PDB file of C-alpha atoms in Angstrom:
ATOM      1  CA  MET Z 222      -1.350 237.618 200.777  1.00 95.00           C
ATOM      2  CA  ILE Z 223       2.069 238.176 202.354  1.00 98.00           C
ATOM      3  CA  ILE Z 224       4.016 235.242 203.782  1.00 98.00           C
ATOM      4  CA  THR Z 225       7.177 235.963 205.769  1.00 98.00           C
ATOM      5  CA  VAL Z 226       9.693 233.135 205.885  1.00 98.00           C
ATOM      6  CA  THR Z 227      11.933 233.132 208.972  1.00 96.00           C
ATOM      7  CA  MET Z 228      14.155 230.081 208.842  1.00 95.00           C
ATOM      8  CA  ASN Z 229      16.221 231.075 211.875  1.00 94.00           C
ATOM      9  CA  PRO Z 230      13.971 232.967 214.333  1.00 95.00           C
ATOM     10  CA  ALA Z 231      15.236 234.299 217.628  1.00 92.00           C
ATOM     11  CA  ILE Z 232      14.377 235.792 220.942  1.00 91.00           C
ATOM     12  CA  ASP Z 233      15.954 239.235 220.616  1.00 87.00           C
ATOM     13  CA  LYS Z 234      17.355 240.433 223.935  1.00 90.00           C
ATOM     14  CA  THR Z 235      18.300 244.105 223.715  1.00 88.00           C
ATOM     15  CA  VAL Z 236      20.258 245.688 226.556  1.00 91.00           C
ATOM     16  CA  ASP Z 237      21.086 249.369 227.038  1.00 91.00           C
ATOM     17  CA  ILE Z 238      24.399 250.369 228.582  1.00 92.00           C
ATOM     18  CA  GLU Z 239      26.364 253.599 228.910  1.00 92.00           C
ATOM     19  CA  ARG Z 240      29.450 252.386 227.022  1.00 93.00           C
ATOM     20  CA  LEU Z 241      30.738 248.904 226.252  1.00 92.00           C
ATOM     21  CA  GLU Z 242      33.829 248.096 228.296  1.00 91.00           C
ATOM     22  CA  ARG Z 243      35.566 245.140 226.660  1.00 89.00           C
ATOM     23  CA  GLY Z 244      37.052 242.833 229.284  1.00 91.00           C
ATOM     24  CA  GLY Z 245      35.429 244.840 232.081  1.00 91.00           C
ATOM     25  CA  LEU Z 246      32.185 245.182 234.010  1.00 92.00           C
ATOM     26  CA  ASN Z 247      29.156 246.500 232.111  1.00 93.00           C
ATOM     27  CA  ARG Z 248      26.057 247.522 234.058  1.00 92.00           C
ATOM     28  CA  ILE Z 249      22.825 247.114 232.143  1.00 93.00           C
ATOM     29  CA  GLN Z 250      20.366 250.009 232.353  1.00 92.00           C
ATOM     30  CA  ASN Z 251      17.423 248.443 230.539  1.00 90.00           C
ATOM     31  CA  VAL Z 252      16.463 245.075 229.034  1.00 90.00           C
ATOM     32  CA  GLU Z 253      13.911 244.366 226.294  1.00 84.00           C
ATOM     33  CA  MET Z 254      12.867 240.923 225.062  1.00 86.00           C
ATOM     34  CA  ASP Z 255      11.199 240.562 221.651  1.00 86.00           C
ATOM     35  CA  ALA Z 256      10.171 237.799 219.293  1.00 88.00           C
ATOM     36  CA  GLY Z 257      12.589 238.268 216.419  1.00 86.00           C
ATOM     37  CA  GLY Z 258      14.307 237.055 213.317  1.00 90.00           C
ATOM     38  CA  LYS Z 259      14.051 239.242 210.218  1.00 93.00           C
ATOM     39  CA  GLY Z 260      10.893 237.703 208.791  1.00 95.00           C
ATOM     40  CA  ILE Z 261       9.099 237.896 212.140  1.00 95.00           C
ATOM     41  CA  ASN Z 262      10.171 241.529 212.488  1.00 94.00           C
ATOM     42  CA  VAL Z 263       8.694 242.137 209.040  1.00 96.00           C
ATOM     43  CA  SER Z 264       5.407 240.528 210.091  1.00 97.00           C
ATOM     44  CA  LYS Z 265       5.249 242.687 213.224  1.00 95.00           C
ATOM     45  CA  THR Z 266       5.801 245.860 211.219  1.00 96.00           C
ATOM     46  CA  ILE Z 267       3.229 244.873 208.593  1.00 98.00           C
ATOM     47  CA  LYS Z 268       0.749 244.408 211.445  1.00 97.00           C
ATOM     48  CA  ALA Z 269       1.651 247.802 212.910  1.00 97.00           C
ATOM     49  CA  LEU Z 270       1.070 249.385 209.490  1.00 97.00           C
ATOM     50  CA  GLY Z 271      -2.404 247.873 209.391  1.00 97.00           C
ATOM     51  CA  GLY Z 272      -1.683 244.924 207.107  1.00 97.00           C
ATOM     52  CA  GLU Z 273      -1.771 241.161 207.481  1.00 97.00           C
ATOM     53  CA  SER Z 274       0.785 238.433 206.920  1.00 98.00           C
ATOM     54  CA  LEU Z 275       1.394 234.772 207.695  1.00 98.00           C
ATOM     55  CA  ALA Z 276       4.622 233.914 209.534  1.00 98.00           C
ATOM     56  CA  VAL Z 277       6.273 230.639 208.474  1.00 98.00           C
ATOM     57  CA  GLY Z 278       9.594 228.947 209.244  1.00 97.00           C
ATOM     58  CA  PHE Z 279      11.206 226.763 211.906  1.00 96.00           C
ATOM     59  CA  LEU Z 280      10.782 226.949 215.691  1.00 96.00           C
ATOM     60  CA  GLY Z 281      12.045 224.790 218.523  1.00 94.00           C
ATOM     61  CA  GLY Z 282      11.895 224.407 222.286  1.00 93.00           C
ATOM     62  CA  LYS Z 283      10.625 226.827 224.928  1.00 93.00           C
ATOM     63  CA  ALA Z 284      11.945 229.831 223.018  1.00 92.00           C
ATOM     64  CA  GLY Z 285       9.930 228.713 219.999  1.00 93.00           C
ATOM     65  CA  GLU Z 286       6.823 228.413 222.141  1.00 94.00           C
ATOM     66  CA  ALA Z 287       7.431 231.919 223.463  1.00 93.00           C
ATOM     67  CA  ILE Z 288       7.679 233.308 219.929  1.00 94.00           C
ATOM     68  CA  GLU Z 289       4.436 231.622 218.889  1.00 95.00           C
ATOM     69  CA  SER Z 290       2.751 233.065 221.967  1.00 94.00           C
ATOM     70  CA  VAL Z 291       3.948 236.566 221.105  1.00 93.00           C
ATOM     71  CA  LEU Z 292       2.729 236.234 217.520  1.00 95.00           C
ATOM     72  CA  LYS Z 293      -0.652 235.098 218.798  1.00 95.00           C
ATOM     73  CA  ASP Z 294      -0.832 238.129 221.079  1.00 94.00           C
ATOM     74  CA  TRP Z 295      -0.035 240.335 218.093  1.00 94.00           C
ATOM     75  CA  GLY Z 296      -2.784 238.690 216.067  1.00 96.00           C
ATOM     76  CA  ILE Z 297      -0.272 237.402 213.518  1.00 97.00           C
ATOM     77  CA  PRO Z 298      -1.180 233.938 212.165  1.00 97.00           C
ATOM     78  CA  ALA Z 299       1.698 231.451 212.109  1.00 97.00           C
ATOM     79  CA  ASP Z 300       2.415 228.077 210.536  1.00 97.00           C
ATOM     80  CA  PHE Z 301       5.865 227.041 211.767  1.00 97.00           C
ATOM     81  CA  ILE Z 302       7.513 223.633 211.544  1.00 96.00           C
ATOM     82  CA  GLN Z 303       8.706 222.350 214.906  1.00 94.00           C
ATOM     83  CA  VAL Z 304      12.326 221.195 215.064  1.00 93.00           C
ATOM     84  CA  GLY Z 305      14.526 219.655 217.733  1.00 89.00           C
ATOM     85  CA  GLY Z 306      16.743 221.879 219.820  1.00 89.00           C
ATOM     86  CA  GLU Z 307      16.126 225.384 221.050  1.00 91.00           C
ATOM     87  CA  THR Z 308      15.363 228.451 218.964  1.00 93.00           C
ATOM     88  CA  ARG Z 309      18.254 230.861 219.446  1.00 92.00           C
ATOM     89  CA  THR Z 310      18.518 233.964 221.609  1.00 90.00           C
ATOM     90  CA  ASN Z 311      20.350 236.964 220.142  1.00 89.00           C
ATOM     91  CA  LEU Z 312      21.916 239.640 222.325  1.00 91.00           C
ATOM     92  CA  LYS Z 313      22.014 243.230 221.077  1.00 88.00           C
ATOM     93  CA  VAL Z 314      24.088 245.633 223.162  1.00 92.00           C
ATOM     94  CA  VAL Z 315      23.093 249.260 222.574  1.00 89.00           C
ATOM     95  CA  GLU Z 316      25.412 251.988 223.850  1.00 90.00           C
ATOM     96  CA  LYS Z 317      24.163 255.466 224.762  1.00 85.00           C
ATOM     97  CA  MET Z 318      25.812 257.026 221.696  1.00 82.00           C
ATOM     98  CA  GLY Z 319      23.961 254.567 219.440  1.00 80.00           C
ATOM     99  CA  GLU Z 320      26.671 251.981 218.773  1.00 86.00           C
ATOM    100  CA  VAL Z 321      25.186 248.489 218.531  1.00 87.00           C
ATOM    101  CA  THR Z 322      27.074 245.227 219.159  1.00 91.00           C
ATOM    102  CA  GLU Z 323      25.216 242.047 218.196  1.00 89.00           C
ATOM    103  CA  LEU Z 324      25.948 238.547 219.494  1.00 91.00           C
ATOM    104  CA  ASN Z 325      23.849 236.080 217.508  1.00 88.00           C
ATOM    105  CA  GLU Z 326      23.537 232.388 218.311  1.00 86.00           C
ATOM    106  CA  PRO Z 327      23.580 229.884 215.415  1.00 84.00           C
ATOM    107  CA  GLY Z 328      20.225 228.270 216.180  1.00 83.00           C
ATOM    108  CA  PRO Z 329      19.187 224.593 216.022  1.00 89.00           C
ATOM    109  CA  ALA Z 330      20.081 222.296 213.147  1.00 88.00           C
ATOM    110  CA  VAL Z 331      17.408 221.454 210.574  1.00 93.00           C
ATOM    111  CA  SER Z 332      17.189 218.180 208.639  1.00 93.00           C
ATOM    112  CA  GLU Z 333      16.781 217.771 204.879  1.00 93.00           C
ATOM    113  CA  ALA Z 334      13.331 216.281 205.486  1.00 95.00           C
ATOM    114  CA  GLN Z 335      12.277 219.361 207.453  1.00 95.00           C
ATOM    115  CA  VAL Z 336      13.576 221.643 204.710  1.00 96.00           C
ATOM    116  CA  GLU Z 337      11.533 219.705 202.163  1.00 96.00           C
ATOM    117  CA  GLU Z 338       8.502 219.930 204.460  1.00 97.00           C
ATOM    118  CA  LEU Z 339       8.903 223.704 204.507  1.00 97.00           C
ATOM    119  CA  LEU Z 340       9.252 223.870 200.731  1.00 97.00           C
ATOM    120  CA  SER Z 341       6.067 221.849 200.286  1.00 97.00           C
ATOM    121  CA  LYS Z 342       4.264 224.102 202.747  1.00 97.00           C
ATOM    122  CA  LEU Z 343       5.347 227.236 200.891  1.00 98.00           C
ATOM    123  CA  GLU Z 344       4.281 225.760 197.554  1.00 97.00           C
ATOM    124  CA  SER Z 345       0.848 225.029 198.991  1.00 97.00           C
ATOM    125  CA  TYR Z 346       0.407 228.727 199.772  1.00 97.00           C
ATOM    126  CA  ALA Z 347       1.826 230.014 196.489  1.00 97.00           C
ATOM    127  CA  ASP Z 348      -0.379 231.613 193.870  1.00 97.00           C
ATOM    128  CA  ALA Z 349      -0.485 234.800 191.794  1.00 96.00           C
ATOM    129  CA  ASP Z 350      -1.739 236.851 194.746  1.00 97.00           C
ATOM    130  CA  THR Z 351       1.030 235.780 197.140  1.00 98.00           C
ATOM    131  CA  LEU Z 352       4.247 237.567 198.046  1.00 98.00           C
ATOM    132  CA  PHE Z 353       6.929 235.639 199.930  1.00 98.00           C
ATOM    133  CA  VAL Z 354       9.373 237.633 202.030  1.00 98.00           C
ATOM    134  CA  LEU Z 355      12.691 235.767 202.334  1.00 98.00           C
ATOM    135  CA  ALA Z 356      14.772 237.500 204.968  1.00 94.00           C
ATOM    136  CA  GLY Z 357      17.628 236.794 207.313  1.00 91.00           C
ATOM    137  CA  SER Z 358      19.977 233.943 208.124  1.00 91.00           C
ATOM    138  CA  ILE Z 359      19.431 230.203 207.853  1.00 93.00           C
ATOM    139  CA  PRO Z 360      20.035 227.449 210.428  1.00 90.00           C
ATOM    140  CA  LYS Z 361      22.640 224.704 210.335  1.00 84.00           C
ATOM    141  CA  GLY Z 362      21.831 221.960 207.873  1.00 82.00           C
ATOM    142  CA  VAL Z 363      20.305 224.244 205.240  1.00 92.00           C
ATOM    143  CA  ASP Z 364      22.050 224.827 201.910  1.00 94.00           C
ATOM    144  CA  LYS Z 365      23.074 228.392 201.044  1.00 95.00           C
ATOM    145  CA  ASN Z 366      21.033 228.214 197.844  1.00 96.00           C
ATOM    146  CA  ILE Z 367      17.739 227.783 199.739  1.00 97.00           C
ATOM    147  CA  TYR Z 368      16.392 231.218 198.774  1.00 98.00           C
ATOM    148  CA  LYS Z 369      17.032 230.425 195.130  1.00 97.00           C
ATOM    149  CA  VAL Z 370      15.216 227.099 195.503  1.00 97.00           C
ATOM    150  CA  ILE Z 371      12.234 228.693 197.263  1.00 98.00           C
ATOM    151  CA  THR Z 372      12.020 231.471 194.676  1.00 98.00           C
ATOM    152  CA  GLU Z 373      12.087 229.103 191.715  1.00 97.00           C
ATOM    153  CA  ARG Z 374       9.486 226.783 193.235  1.00 97.00           C
ATOM    154  CA  VAL Z 375       6.956 229.462 194.201  1.00 98.00           C
ATOM    155  CA  HIS Z 376       7.502 231.271 190.896  1.00 98.00           C
ATOM    156  CA  LYS Z 377       6.133 228.184 189.162  1.00 97.00           C
ATOM    157  CA  LYS Z 378       2.847 228.861 190.994  1.00 96.00           C
ATOM    158  CA  GLY Z 379       2.872 232.516 189.924  1.00 97.00           C
ATOM    159  CA  ALA Z 380       3.910 233.928 193.320  1.00 98.00           C
ATOM    160  CA  LYS Z 381       6.267 236.861 193.869  1.00 98.00           C
ATOM    161  CA  VAL Z 382       9.360 237.062 196.088  1.00 98.00           C
ATOM    162  CA  LEU Z 383      10.933 239.905 198.067  1.00 98.00           C
ATOM    163  CA  MET Z 384      14.445 239.017 199.247  1.00 97.00           C
ATOM    164  CA  ASP Z 385      16.564 240.621 201.959  1.00 96.00           C
ATOM    165  CA  ALA Z 386      19.734 238.606 202.495  1.00 94.00           C
ATOM    166  CA  ASP Z 387      23.504 238.928 202.608  1.00 91.00           C
ATOM    167  CA  GLY Z 388      26.623 236.953 201.751  1.00 91.00           C
ATOM    168  CA  GLU Z 389      26.151 233.650 199.957  1.00 94.00           C
ATOM    169  CA  LEU Z 390      22.400 233.747 200.565  1.00 95.00           C
ATOM    170  CA  PHE Z 391      22.225 236.972 198.564  1.00 95.00           C
ATOM    171  CA  VAL Z 392      24.524 235.711 195.812  1.00 94.00           C
ATOM    172  CA  HIS Z 393      22.659 232.442 195.287  1.00 96.00           C
ATOM    173  CA  GLY Z 394      19.273 234.026 195.937  1.00 96.00           C
ATOM    174  CA  LEU Z 395      19.730 236.396 192.998  1.00 95.00           C
ATOM    175  CA  GLU Z 396      20.099 233.357 190.736  1.00 96.00           C
ATOM    176  CA  GLY Z 397      16.433 232.627 191.422  1.00 96.00           C
ATOM    177  CA  LYS Z 398      15.485 236.092 190.062  1.00 96.00           C
ATOM    178  CA  PRO Z 399      13.492 237.498 193.013  1.00 97.00           C
ATOM    179  CA  ASP Z 400      10.901 240.135 192.107  1.00 97.00           C
ATOM    180  CA  MET Z 401      12.068 242.680 194.690  1.00 97.00           C
ATOM    181  CA  VAL Z 402      15.371 243.048 196.532  1.00 97.00           C
ATOM    182  CA  LYS Z 403      16.607 245.209 199.411  1.00 96.00           C
ATOM    183  CA  PRO Z 404      20.393 245.105 199.650  1.00 94.00           C
ATOM    184  CA  ASN Z 405      22.421 247.670 201.541  1.00 90.00           C
ATOM    185  CA  ARG Z 406      25.523 249.455 200.299  1.00 91.00           C
ATOM    186  CA  VAL Z 407      27.971 246.957 201.811  1.00 91.00           C
ATOM    187  CA  GLU Z 408      26.154 243.938 200.377  1.00 91.00           C
ATOM    188  CA  LEU Z 409      26.170 245.409 196.871  1.00 91.00           C
ATOM    189  CA  GLU Z 410      29.822 246.411 197.068  1.00 92.00           C
ATOM    190  CA  ALA Z 411      30.709 242.869 198.142  1.00 91.00           C
ATOM    191  CA  TYR Z 412      28.529 241.297 195.438  1.00 91.00           C
ATOM    192  CA  TYR Z 413      30.214 243.338 192.708  1.00 90.00           C
ATOM    193  CA  HIS Z 414      33.685 242.753 194.245  1.00 90.00           C
ATOM    194  CA  LEU Z 415      34.463 246.401 194.940  1.00 89.00           C
ATOM    195  CA  ASP Z 416      37.324 247.126 197.322  1.00 85.00           C
ATOM    196  CA  TYR Z 417      36.303 250.766 197.781  1.00 87.00           C
ATOM    197  CA  ARG Z 418      33.224 252.767 198.764  1.00 89.00           C
ATOM    198  CA  ALA Z 419      30.976 252.995 195.710  1.00 89.00           C
ATOM    199  CA  SER Z 420      29.659 256.354 194.567  1.00 87.00           C
ATOM    200  CA  GLU Z 421      25.946 257.011 194.371  1.00 88.00           C
ATOM    201  CA  SER Z 422      25.995 256.719 190.580  1.00 88.00           C
ATOM    202  CA  GLU Z 423      27.830 253.391 190.824  1.00 91.00           C
ATOM    203  CA  LEU Z 424      25.246 252.117 193.304  1.00 92.00           C
ATOM    204  CA  ALA Z 425      22.486 253.219 190.935  1.00 91.00           C
ATOM    205  CA  SER Z 426      24.158 251.284 188.115  1.00 91.00           C
ATOM    206  CA  MET Z 427      24.414 248.220 190.352  1.00 91.00           C
ATOM    207  CA  GLY Z 428      20.736 248.579 191.169  1.00 92.00           C
ATOM    208  CA  ARG Z 429      19.912 248.755 187.476  1.00 93.00           C
ATOM    209  CA  LYS Z 430      21.755 245.455 186.980  1.00 91.00           C
ATOM    210  CA  LEU Z 431      19.522 243.915 189.657  1.00 92.00           C
ATOM    211  CA  LEU Z 432      16.489 245.037 187.669  1.00 93.00           C
ATOM    212  CA  ASN Z 433      17.998 243.582 184.507  1.00 91.00           C
ATOM    213  CA  ASN Z 434      18.313 240.303 186.434  1.00 88.00           C
ATOM    214  CA  GLY Z 435      14.540 240.143 186.746  1.00 89.00           C
ATOM    215  CA  SER Z 436      13.594 242.311 189.727  1.00 93.00           C
ATOM    216  CA  SER Z 437      10.918 244.977 189.307  1.00 94.00           C
ATOM    217  CA  LEU Z 438      11.983 246.972 192.389  1.00 96.00           C
ATOM    218  CA  ALA Z 439      15.285 247.464 194.193  1.00 96.00           C
ATOM    219  CA  ALA Z 440      15.743 249.390 197.430  1.00 96.00           C
ATOM    220  CA  ILE Z 441      19.360 250.120 198.353  1.00 95.00           C
ATOM    221  CA  SER Z 442      19.827 251.157 201.957  1.00 92.00           C
ATOM    222  CA  LEU Z 443      22.481 253.813 202.623  1.00 91.00           C
ATOM    223  CA  GLY Z 444      22.125 253.809 206.399  1.00 85.00           C
ATOM    224  CA  GLN Z 445      21.631 257.231 207.961  1.00 83.00           C
ATOM    225  CA  MET Z 446      22.283 258.784 204.538  1.00 89.00           C
ATOM    226  CA  GLY Z 447      18.960 257.454 203.260  1.00 91.00           C
ATOM    227  CA  ALA Z 448      18.258 255.067 200.395  1.00 95.00           C
ATOM    228  CA  LEU Z 449      18.056 254.626 196.639  1.00 96.00           C
ATOM    229  CA  PHE Z 450      14.931 253.138 195.061  1.00 97.00           C
ATOM    230  CA  LEU Z 451      14.715 251.843 191.503  1.00 96.00           C
ATOM    231  CA  ASN Z 452      12.030 250.490 189.231  1.00 95.00           C
ATOM    232  CA  GLU Z 453      11.940 250.184 185.456  1.00 92.00           C
ATOM    233  CA  GLU Z 454      10.968 253.834 184.989  1.00 91.00           C
ATOM    234  CA  ARG Z 455      12.775 255.741 187.727  1.00 93.00           C
ATOM    235  CA  ILE Z 456      15.760 255.907 190.032  1.00 95.00           C
ATOM    236  CA  VAL Z 457      15.253 258.096 193.080  1.00 96.00           C
ATOM    237  CA  ARG Z 458      17.253 259.050 196.138  1.00 95.00           C
ATOM    238  CA  CYS Z 459      15.768 259.858 199.532  1.00 95.00           C
ATOM    239  CA  PRO Z 460      17.939 261.595 202.137  1.00 95.00           C
ATOM    240  CA  GLY Z 461      17.783 260.079 205.615  1.00 91.00           C
ATOM    241  CA  LEU Z 462      15.120 261.469 207.939  1.00 91.00           C
ATOM    242  CA  THR Z 463      16.044 263.294 211.129  1.00 83.00           C
ATOM    243  CA  VAL Z 464      14.656 261.403 214.126  1.00 84.00           C
ATOM    244  CA  LYS Z 465      15.575 260.844 217.749  1.00 78.00           C
ATOM    245  CA  ALA Z 466      17.280 257.489 217.298  1.00 68.00           C
ATOM    246  CA  HIS Z 467      17.601 254.730 219.864  1.00 68.00           C
ATOM    247  CA  SER Z 468      19.374 252.197 217.626  1.00 65.00           C
ATOM    248  CA  THR Z 469      19.423 251.094 214.003  1.00 71.00           C
ATOM    249  CA  VAL Z 470      18.267 247.558 214.908  1.00 73.00           C
ATOM    250  CA  GLY Z 471      15.225 246.621 212.848  1.00 77.00           C
ATOM    251  CA  ALA Z 472      15.385 249.569 210.434  1.00 88.00           C
ATOM    252  CA  GLY Z 473      16.029 247.367 207.405  1.00 92.00           C
ATOM    253  CA  ASP Z 474      13.268 244.949 208.415  1.00 94.00           C
ATOM    254  CA  ALA Z 475      10.825 247.849 208.687  1.00 95.00           C
ATOM    255  CA  MET Z 476      11.694 248.982 205.162  1.00 96.00           C
ATOM    256  CA  VAL Z 477      11.139 245.455 203.850  1.00 97.00           C
ATOM    257  CA  ALA Z 478       7.784 245.357 205.645  1.00 97.00           C
ATOM    258  CA  ALA Z 479       6.777 248.633 204.027  1.00 97.00           C
ATOM    259  CA  LEU Z 480       7.722 247.312 200.577  1.00 98.00           C
ATOM    260  CA  ALA Z 481       5.666 244.160 201.142  1.00 98.00           C
ATOM    261  CA  TYR Z 482       2.714 246.109 202.555  1.00 98.00           C
ATOM    262  CA  SER Z 483       2.832 248.489 199.579  1.00 97.00           C
ATOM    263  CA  TRP Z 484       2.818 245.557 197.147  1.00 98.00           C
ATOM    264  CA  ASP Z 485      -0.159 244.031 198.920  1.00 97.00           C
ATOM    265  CA  LYS Z 486      -2.077 247.330 198.907  1.00 97.00           C
ATOM    266  CA  LYS Z 487      -1.041 248.038 195.293  1.00 97.00           C
ATOM    267  CA  LEU Z 488       0.505 251.400 196.151  1.00 97.00           C
ATOM    268  CA  ASP Z 489       2.334 253.277 193.421  1.00 96.00           C
ATOM    269  CA  PHE Z 490       6.103 253.784 193.327  1.00 96.00           C
ATOM    270  CA  GLU Z 491       6.200 257.136 195.120  1.00 96.00           C
ATOM    271  CA  HIS Z 492       3.926 256.006 197.950  1.00 97.00           C
ATOM    272  CA  THR Z 493       6.001 252.837 198.295  1.00 97.00           C
ATOM    273  CA  VAL Z 494       9.184 254.898 198.584  1.00 97.00           C
ATOM    274  CA  GLN Z 495       7.634 257.270 201.132  1.00 97.00           C
ATOM    275  CA  LEU Z 496       6.358 254.432 203.285  1.00 97.00           C
ATOM    276  CA  GLY Z 497       9.661 252.561 203.084  1.00 97.00           C
ATOM    277  CA  MET Z 498      11.645 255.584 204.256  1.00 96.00           C
ATOM    278  CA  ALA Z 499       9.177 256.500 206.999  1.00 96.00           C
ATOM    279  CA  ALA Z 500       8.859 252.974 208.411  1.00 96.00           C
ATOM    280  CA  SER Z 501      12.635 252.546 208.455  1.00 94.00           C
ATOM    281  CA  ALA Z 502      13.185 255.874 210.219  1.00 93.00           C
ATOM    282  CA  GLY Z 503      10.405 255.115 212.675  1.00 93.00           C
ATOM    283  CA  ALA Z 504      12.010 251.792 213.584  1.00 91.00           C
ATOM    284  CA  VAL Z 505      15.211 253.425 214.826  1.00 88.00           C
ATOM    285  CA  THR Z 506      13.207 255.359 217.422  1.00 88.00           C
ATOM    286  CA  THR Z 507      11.847 252.226 219.118  1.00 86.00           C
ATOM    287  CA  ILE Z 508      13.440 250.138 221.848  1.00 76.00           C
ATOM    288  CA  GLY Z 509      14.434 246.578 220.981  1.00 70.00           C
ATOM    289  CA  THR Z 510      13.039 245.225 217.715  1.00 76.00           C
ATOM    290  CA  LYS Z 511       9.576 246.714 218.168  1.00 83.00           C
ATOM    291  CA  PRO Z 512       7.964 248.236 215.066  1.00 92.00           C
ATOM    292  CA  PRO Z 513       7.000 251.907 214.839  1.00 91.00           C
ATOM    293  CA  ALA Z 514       3.348 252.831 215.352  1.00 93.00           C
ATOM    294  CA  ARG Z 515       1.382 253.688 212.207  1.00 96.00           C
ATOM    295  CA  GLU Z 516       0.807 257.202 213.554  1.00 95.00           C
ATOM    296  CA  VAL Z 517       4.566 257.749 213.783  1.00 95.00           C
ATOM    297  CA  VAL Z 518       5.071 256.444 210.252  1.00 96.00           C
ATOM    298  CA  ASP Z 519       2.349 258.713 208.865  1.00 96.00           C
ATOM    299  CA  GLU Z 520       4.019 261.751 210.417  1.00 95.00           C
ATOM    300  CA  LEU Z 521       7.414 260.764 209.030  1.00 96.00           C
ATOM    301  CA  VAL Z 522       5.961 260.253 205.539  1.00 96.00           C
ATOM    302  CA  LYS Z 523       5.431 264.034 205.407  1.00 95.00           C
ATOM    303  CA  GLN Z 524       9.202 264.547 205.779  1.00 94.00           C
ATOM    304  CA  VAL Z 525      10.280 262.233 202.963  1.00 96.00           C
ATOM    305  CA  VAL Z 526      12.044 263.993 200.084  1.00 95.00           C
ATOM    306  CA  ILE Z 527      12.237 262.163 196.743  1.00 96.00           C
ATOM    307  CA  GLU Z 528      14.962 263.244 194.331  1.00 94.00           C
ATOM    308  CA  ASP Z 529      15.299 261.792 190.843  1.00 89.00           C
ATOM    309  CA  VAL Z 530      18.729 260.399 190.003  1.00 86.00           C
ATOM    310  CA  LYS Z 531      20.140 260.372 186.499  1.00 77.00           C
ATOM    311  CA  GLU Z 532      22.358 257.476 185.461  1.00 66.00           C
TER     312      GLU Z 532
END
């Protein structure tokens, strides 16, 4: 069973323009509205791949109702805690050449009692056959160590955790020893206090340290250059796939979804890598934060090249 935890969901409003004119008039060519937040995006992609997940987190107001309605239409079960205030709306401005500018609202505040209610809910679902996906930002009122707390509490029930976070959430989250992690290059460079662009071998060494911390799988996103994947036996590099891109929004979430889906279906390392690369590449071809169709992913899997990396 996969449970995606979205503590700060959003209505994702994606607008297409020719070129962003700062301080001037910008005419919008197209608008897309999607139920979003990283965990929800993961759930949508898992569904598109043919899998199932339960979406959990906090929702509030009319925007929260809209998100629940969308999840119901998708056939994605949900068990959100209702909070005061309005679930945020995030604006993503996509220019014709692919540049993306994101304006994200903070979201409603959450009380300590509501955080504890969520923790109790997650513990009730936790067992040896459960994978929790902890992804994205957190709302006001929630401590930056929340991913560590969740990980430690569900681990006691035998559950596994896949974490995709940045900044302090990533730093503190690693203290809980998540079972799988998906940082990108920038997040790793910041975590290891590098003031320069790390080489591929340095990134591989950083990934190995993540495994030594307790993770069984690490996926390091390199953007359009591809990704590195590590487990206890292998380190591999996959060059980026050539696709007709709309924007990079949602690519990381799609990779996380593929990792979770692969865990649930007990796929081996190579199939996990192939699916992760293909789902991520497929996501950049869609408009808004919509997931790629399974048929698109299956075609892209055929293009994935896996190269072993020596430390």
